[in-house]
PDB file of C-alpha atoms in Angstrom:
ATOM      1  CA  UNK A   1      68.136 152.217 100.676  1.00 46.00           C
ATOM      2  CA  UNK A   2      69.265 151.552 104.181  1.00 46.00           C
ATOM      3  CA  UNK A   3      72.470 149.712 104.425  1.00 47.00           C
ATOM      4  CA  UNK A   4      73.102 146.612 106.336  1.00 47.00           C
ATOM      5  CA  UNK A   5      75.784 147.387 109.468  1.00 45.00           C
ATOM      6  CA  UNK A   6      78.577 144.929 109.360  1.00 44.00           C
ATOM      7  CA  UNK A   7      80.025 143.838 112.337  1.00 43.00           C
ATOM      8  CA  UNK A   8      84.063 143.594 112.389  1.00 43.00           C
ATOM      9  CA  UNK A   9      85.367 140.649 114.047  1.00 43.00           C
ATOM     10  CA  UNK A  10      88.876 141.237 115.699  1.00 46.00           C
ATOM     11  CA  UNK A  11      89.453 137.801 116.165  1.00 47.00           C
ATOM     12  CA  UNK A  12      92.914 136.587 114.358  1.00 46.00           C
ATOM     13  CA  UNK A  13      91.490 133.313 113.441  1.00 45.00           C
ATOM     14  CA  UNK A  14      88.906 134.631 111.241  1.00 45.00           C
ATOM     15  CA  UNK A  15      90.396 135.230 107.571  1.00 42.00           C
ATOM     16  CA  UNK A  16      89.108 138.020 105.704  1.00 47.00           C
ATOM     17  CA  UNK A  17      89.546 136.291 102.271  1.00 46.00           C
ATOM     18  CA  UNK A  18      90.729 139.611 100.829  1.00 55.00           C
ATOM     19  CA  UNK A  19      93.926 138.604 102.612  1.00 79.00           C
ATOM     20  CA  UNK A  20      95.559 135.954 100.653  1.00 87.00           C
ATOM     21  CA  UNK A  21      96.316 133.371 103.228  1.00 91.00           C
ATOM     22  CA  UNK A  22     100.321 133.799 102.570  1.00 90.00           C
ATOM     23  CA  UNK A  23     100.106 137.715 103.775  1.00 92.00           C
ATOM     24  CA  UNK A  24      97.725 136.065 106.650  1.00 93.00           C
ATOM     25  CA  UNK A  25     100.124 133.636 107.684  1.00 93.00           C
ATOM     26  CA  UNK A  26     103.023 136.045 107.417  1.00 93.00           C
ATOM     27  CA  UNK A  27     101.143 138.919 109.744  1.00 93.00           C
ATOM     28  CA  UNK A  28     100.349 136.152 112.471  1.00 93.00           C
ATOM     29  CA  UNK A  29     104.474 135.035 112.469  1.00 93.00           C
ATOM     30  CA  UNK A  30     105.460 138.785 112.768  1.00 93.00           C
ATOM     31  CA  UNK A  31     103.191 139.739 115.061  1.00 93.00           C
ATOM     32  CA  UNK A  32     104.191 136.615 117.389  1.00 92.00           C
ATOM     33  CA  UNK A  33     107.924 137.483 116.928  1.00 92.00           C
ATOM     34  CA  UNK A  34     108.820 134.044 115.150  1.00 90.00           C
ATOM     35  CA  UNK A  35     111.576 133.783 112.651  1.00 93.00           C
ATOM     36  CA  UNK A  36     111.186 132.090 108.874  1.00 92.00           C
ATOM     37  CA  UNK A  37     114.079 129.752 110.023  1.00 94.00           C
ATOM     38  CA  UNK A  38     112.721 128.806 113.273  1.00 93.00           C
ATOM     39  CA  UNK A  39     108.920 128.254 111.381  1.00 92.00           C
ATOM     40  CA  UNK A  40     110.924 125.770 108.913  1.00 92.00           C
ATOM     41  CA  UNK A  41     112.671 124.073 111.407  1.00 93.00           C
ATOM     42  CA  UNK A  42     109.426 122.859 113.237  1.00 93.00           C
ATOM     43  CA  UNK A  43     107.909 122.563 110.114  1.00 92.00           C
ATOM     44  CA  UNK A  44     110.564 120.196 108.715  1.00 93.00           C
ATOM     45  CA  UNK A  45     110.334 122.338 105.612  1.00 91.00           C
ATOM     46  CA  UNK A  46     113.501 124.895 104.022  1.00 93.00           C
ATOM     47  CA  UNK A  47     113.522 128.396 104.432  1.00 93.00           C
ATOM     48  CA  UNK A  48     112.333 129.187 100.933  1.00 94.00           C
ATOM     49  CA  UNK A  49     109.393 127.117 100.796  1.00 92.00           C
ATOM     50  CA  UNK A  50     107.995 128.774 103.978  1.00 92.00           C
ATOM     51  CA  UNK A  51     108.618 132.209 101.926  1.00 94.00           C
ATOM     52  CA  UNK A  52     107.207 130.972  98.990  1.00 91.00           C
ATOM     53  CA  UNK A  53     103.694 129.968 101.183  1.00 92.00           C
ATOM     54  CA  UNK A  54     103.766 133.521 102.490  1.00 92.00           C
ATOM     55  CA  UNK A  55     104.492 135.487  99.428  1.00 92.00           C
ATOM     56  CA  UNK A  56     101.744 133.310  97.775  1.00 89.00           C
ATOM     57  CA  UNK A  57     104.208 132.132  95.102  1.00 90.00           C
ATOM     58  CA  UNK A  58     102.429 128.059  94.847  1.00 87.00           C
ATOM     59  CA  UNK A  59     104.107 127.945  91.838  1.00 87.00           C
ATOM     60  CA  UNK A  60     107.466 127.750  93.841  1.00 86.00           C
ATOM     61  CA  UNK A  61     105.993 124.940  95.632  1.00 88.00           C
ATOM     62  CA  UNK A  62     105.535 120.743  94.399  1.00 86.00           C
ATOM     63  CA  UNK A  63     101.501 120.963  94.400  1.00 85.00           C
ATOM     64  CA  UNK A  64      98.210 121.816  95.629  1.00 90.00           C
ATOM     65  CA  UNK A  65      98.221 118.729  97.835  1.00 90.00           C
ATOM     66  CA  UNK A  66     101.373 119.710  99.448  1.00 90.00           C
ATOM     67  CA  UNK A  67     100.389 123.601  99.557  1.00 91.00           C
ATOM     68  CA  UNK A  68      97.109 123.103 101.628  1.00 92.00           C
ATOM     69  CA  UNK A  69      99.090 120.599 104.170  1.00 93.00           C
ATOM     70  CA  UNK A  70     101.936 123.111 104.649  1.00 92.00           C
ATOM     71  CA  UNK A  71      99.246 126.188 105.088  1.00 93.00           C
ATOM     72  CA  UNK A  72      97.323 124.034 107.534  1.00 94.00           C
ATOM     73  CA  UNK A  73     100.398 122.723 109.355  1.00 94.00           C
ATOM     74  CA  UNK A  74     101.759 126.584 109.412  1.00 92.00           C
ATOM     75  CA  UNK A  75      98.401 127.579 110.337  1.00 93.00           C
ATOM     76  CA  UNK A  76      98.199 124.618 113.390  1.00 94.00           C
ATOM     77  CA  UNK A  77     101.667 125.696 114.575  1.00 92.00           C
ATOM     78  CA  UNK A  78     100.592 129.590 114.991  1.00 91.00           C
ATOM     79  CA  UNK A  79      97.264 128.751 116.555  1.00 92.00           C
ATOM     80  CA  UNK A  80      95.499 129.328 114.145  1.00 92.00           C
ATOM     81  CA  UNK A  81      92.100 127.914 112.498  1.00 93.00           C
ATOM     82  CA  UNK A  82      93.383 126.028 109.049  1.00 92.00           C
ATOM     83  CA  UNK A  83      90.116 125.327 107.384  1.00 93.00           C
ATOM     84  CA  UNK A  84      89.526 129.189 106.273  1.00 93.00           C
ATOM     85  CA  UNK A  85      92.883 129.687 105.325  1.00 92.00           C
ATOM     86  CA  UNK A  86      93.054 126.265 103.069  1.00 91.00           C
ATOM     87  CA  UNK A  87      89.486 127.189 101.900  1.00 91.00           C
ATOM     88  CA  UNK A  88      91.006 130.724 100.728  1.00 90.00           C
ATOM     89  CA  UNK A  89      93.877 128.915  99.048  1.00 88.00           C
ATOM     90  CA  UNK A  90      91.642 126.825  97.384  1.00 88.00           C
ATOM     91  CA  UNK A  91      89.146 129.766  96.492  1.00 85.00           C
ATOM     92  CA  UNK A  92      92.496 131.372  95.133  1.00 80.00           C
ATOM     93  CA  UNK A  93      93.880 128.296  93.285  1.00 73.00           C
ATOM     94  CA  UNK A  94      90.580 126.833  91.670  1.00 64.00           C
ATOM     95  CA  UNK A  95      90.890 129.228  88.383  1.00 57.00           C
ATOM     96  CA  UNK A  96      94.327 128.035  87.837  1.00 57.00           C
ATOM     97  CA  UNK A  97      94.549 125.382  85.471  1.00 54.00           C
ATOM     98  CA  UNK A  98      97.113 122.889  86.996  1.00 57.00           C
ATOM     99  CA  UNK A  99     100.403 121.734  85.577  1.00 60.00           C
ATOM    100  CA  UNK A 100     100.409 118.748  83.554  1.00 61.00           C
ATOM    101  CA  UNK A 101     103.791 117.180  82.779  1.00 66.00           C
ATOM    102  CA  UNK A 102     103.910 113.946  80.508  1.00 72.00           C
ATOM    103  CA  UNK A 103     106.067 111.738  81.451  1.00 73.00           C
ATOM    104  CA  UNK A 104     107.707 109.471  78.742  1.00 74.00           C
ATOM    105  CA  UNK A 105     108.573 105.708  78.908  1.00 76.00           C
ATOM    106  CA  UNK A 106     112.165 105.107  79.539  1.00 70.00           C
ATOM    107  CA  UNK A 107     113.834 103.983  76.350  1.00 68.00           C
ATOM    108  CA  UNK A 108     116.195 101.025  76.374  1.00 58.00           C
ATOM    109  CA  UNK A 109     119.248 102.515  77.466  1.00 60.00           C
ATOM    110  CA  UNK A 110     117.452 103.779  80.396  1.00 61.00           C
ATOM    111  CA  UNK A 111     115.723 100.904  81.342  1.00 60.00           C
ATOM    112  CA  UNK A 112     118.927  99.245  81.711  1.00 60.00           C
ATOM    113  CA  UNK A 113     118.491  97.082  78.775  1.00 56.00           C
ATOM    114  CA  UNK A 114     122.273  97.634  77.558  1.00 64.00           C
ATOM    115  CA  UNK A 115     123.358  97.098  73.817  1.00 82.00           C
ATOM    116  CA  UNK A 116     123.526  93.669  72.080  1.00 88.00           C
ATOM    117  CA  UNK A 117     127.439  93.468  72.877  1.00 89.00           C
ATOM    118  CA  UNK A 118     127.064  93.782  76.500  1.00 89.00           C
ATOM    119  CA  UNK A 119     124.185  91.191  75.852  1.00 90.00           C
ATOM    120  CA  UNK A 120     126.847  88.681  73.938  1.00 92.00           C
ATOM    121  CA  UNK A 121     129.339  89.104  76.545  1.00 94.00           C
ATOM    122  CA  UNK A 122     127.116  87.707  79.220  1.00 94.00           C
ATOM    123  CA  UNK A 123     126.286  84.786  77.227  1.00 95.00           C
ATOM    124  CA  UNK A 124     129.430  83.716  76.267  1.00 97.00           C
ATOM    125  CA  UNK A 125     130.773  84.464  80.168  1.00 97.00           C
ATOM    126  CA  UNK A 126     127.673  81.863  81.286  1.00 97.00           C
ATOM    127  CA  UNK A 127     128.362  79.248  78.589  1.00 97.00           C
ATOM    128  CA  UNK A 128     131.922  79.541  79.304  1.00 97.00           C
ATOM    129  CA  UNK A 129     131.039  79.030  83.407  1.00 97.00           C
ATOM    130  CA  UNK A 130     128.510  76.066  82.403  1.00 97.00           C
ATOM    131  CA  UNK A 131     131.339  74.304  80.364  1.00 96.00           C
ATOM    132  CA  UNK A 132     133.772  74.590  82.974  1.00 95.00           C
ATOM    133  CA  UNK A 133     130.726  73.055  85.566  1.00 95.00           C
ATOM    134  CA  UNK A 134     130.554  70.183  82.934  1.00 94.00           C
ATOM    135  CA  UNK A 135     133.976  69.426  82.818  1.00 92.00           C
ATOM    136  CA  UNK A 136     134.786  69.368  86.383  1.00 91.00           C
ATOM    137  CA  UNK A 137     131.635  66.897  86.571  1.00 90.00           C
ATOM    138  CA  UNK A 138     132.838  64.303  84.025  1.00 88.00           C
ATOM    139  CA  UNK A 139     136.354  64.602  85.429  1.00 86.00           C
ATOM    140  CA  UNK A 140     135.456  64.628  89.252  1.00 80.00           C
ATOM    141  CA  UNK A 141     136.643  61.056  89.501  1.00 74.00           C
ATOM    142  CA  UNK A 142     140.277  61.890  88.199  1.00 67.00           C
ATOM    143  CA  UNK A 143     140.587  64.492  90.541  1.00 63.00           C
ATOM    144  CA  UNK A 144     139.675  62.764  93.465  1.00 64.00           C
ATOM    145  CA  UNK A 145     142.750  60.657  95.667  1.00 65.00           C
ATOM    146  CA  UNK A 146     141.805  57.049  95.587  1.00 64.00           C
ATOM    147  CA  UNK A 147     141.788  55.650  99.019  1.00 65.00           C
ATOM    148  CA  UNK A 148     141.898  51.595  97.765  1.00 63.00           C
ATOM    149  CA  UNK A 149     145.023  49.077  98.392  1.00 60.00           C
ATOM    150  CA  UNK A 150     147.417  49.089  95.619  1.00 59.00           C
ATOM    151  CA  UNK A 151     147.306  45.687  94.375  1.00 60.00           C
ATOM    152  CA  UNK A 152     150.021  43.337  93.281  1.00 57.00           C
ATOM    153  CA  UNK A 153     150.708  41.124  90.406  1.00 61.00           C
ATOM    154  CA  UNK A 154     148.945  38.259  91.635  1.00 61.00           C
ATOM    155  CA  UNK A 155     145.820  39.968  92.332  1.00 57.00           C
ATOM    156  CA  UNK A 156     146.367  40.280  96.444  1.00 58.00           C
ATOM    157  CA  UNK A 157     146.778  43.377  98.152  1.00 56.00           C
ATOM    158  CA  UNK A 158     150.522  44.354  98.912  1.00 55.00           C
ATOM    159  CA  UNK A 159     151.763  44.852 102.487  1.00 56.00           C
ATOM    160  CA  UNK A 160     152.511  48.687 102.961  1.00 56.00           C
ATOM    161  CA  UNK A 161     155.867  49.698 103.770  1.00 55.00           C
ATOM    162  CA  UNK A 162     155.963  51.414 107.277  1.00 55.00           C
ATOM    163  CA  UNK A 163     152.781  50.194 108.345  1.00 54.00           C
ATOM    164  CA  UNK A 164     152.694  47.679 111.462  1.00 55.00           C
ATOM    165  CA  UNK A 165     150.527  44.520 111.141  1.00 56.00           C
ATOM    166  CA  UNK A 166     147.577  44.546 113.783  1.00 59.00           C
ATOM    167  CA  UNK A 167     148.412  42.686 117.028  1.00 58.00           C
ATOM    168  CA  UNK A 168     152.667  43.319 116.455  1.00 56.00           C
ATOM    169  CA  UNK A 169     154.369  45.478 118.925  1.00 57.00           C
ATOM    170  CA  UNK A 170     154.321  49.229 118.179  1.00 58.00           C
ATOM    171  CA  UNK A 171     158.064  49.333 120.015  1.00 59.00           C
ATOM    172  CA  UNK A 172     159.332  47.478 116.944  1.00 60.00           C
ATOM    173  CA  UNK A 173     159.353  48.788 113.747  1.00 60.00           C
ATOM    174  CA  UNK A 174     158.454  46.669 110.808  1.00 61.00           C
ATOM    175  CA  UNK A 175     161.601  45.661 108.319  1.00 67.00           C
ATOM    176  CA  UNK A 176     161.897  47.202 105.574  1.00 62.00           C
ATOM    177  CA  UNK A 177     162.111  45.212 102.550  1.00 62.00           C
ATOM    178  CA  UNK A 178     165.431  43.923 100.796  1.00 63.00           C
ATOM    179  CA  UNK A 179     165.603  46.281  98.188  1.00 65.00           C
ATOM    180  CA  UNK A 180     164.712  49.603 100.565  1.00 59.00           C
ATOM    181  CA  UNK A 181     168.269  50.548 100.704  1.00 58.00           C
ATOM    182  CA  UNK A 182     168.465  50.619  96.749  1.00 59.00           C
ATOM    183  CA  UNK A 183     164.932  53.200  96.779  1.00 57.00           C
ATOM    184  CA  UNK A 184     166.521  55.557  99.086  1.00 57.00           C
ATOM    185  CA  UNK A 185     170.205  56.026  97.877  1.00 54.00           C
TER     186      UNK A 185
END
């Protein structure tokens, strides 16, 4: 049996599937002399997330879709072809079962339903406001000033004191009635 010779390609974009995507990204970053903080800033991630990517601790990261996106963006930032890295990640995590989070519906208190006491107080306040509006509506004529002429006992309008009759000279004040001095004193 003759073994088939394998050619080794020294291209930095070719990923050996024996190497993990995180290790490959870390080696590329270190070969370029870049710090994790700078990478994290450019990717808009926290440095802890970049470290989790490089150490293949995918459980510390949000989810498979996000991890694939992080790997893709990290590889592009370093000038690498992201597709082999993402494929290696998906191949390594294909056997892992995704974590399922159980979401329960909120209870009445969490949903803001409140207790029955709060509802009763709210209804009492609403009834009070409606009652005050009805009272105001019915008595609004009593609250508004009257602009009609006062009537005398004979049913005709009595002249107002201090007003000039139309057509009189404004320079002469109107004469007060005879009983004026007794009411002012």
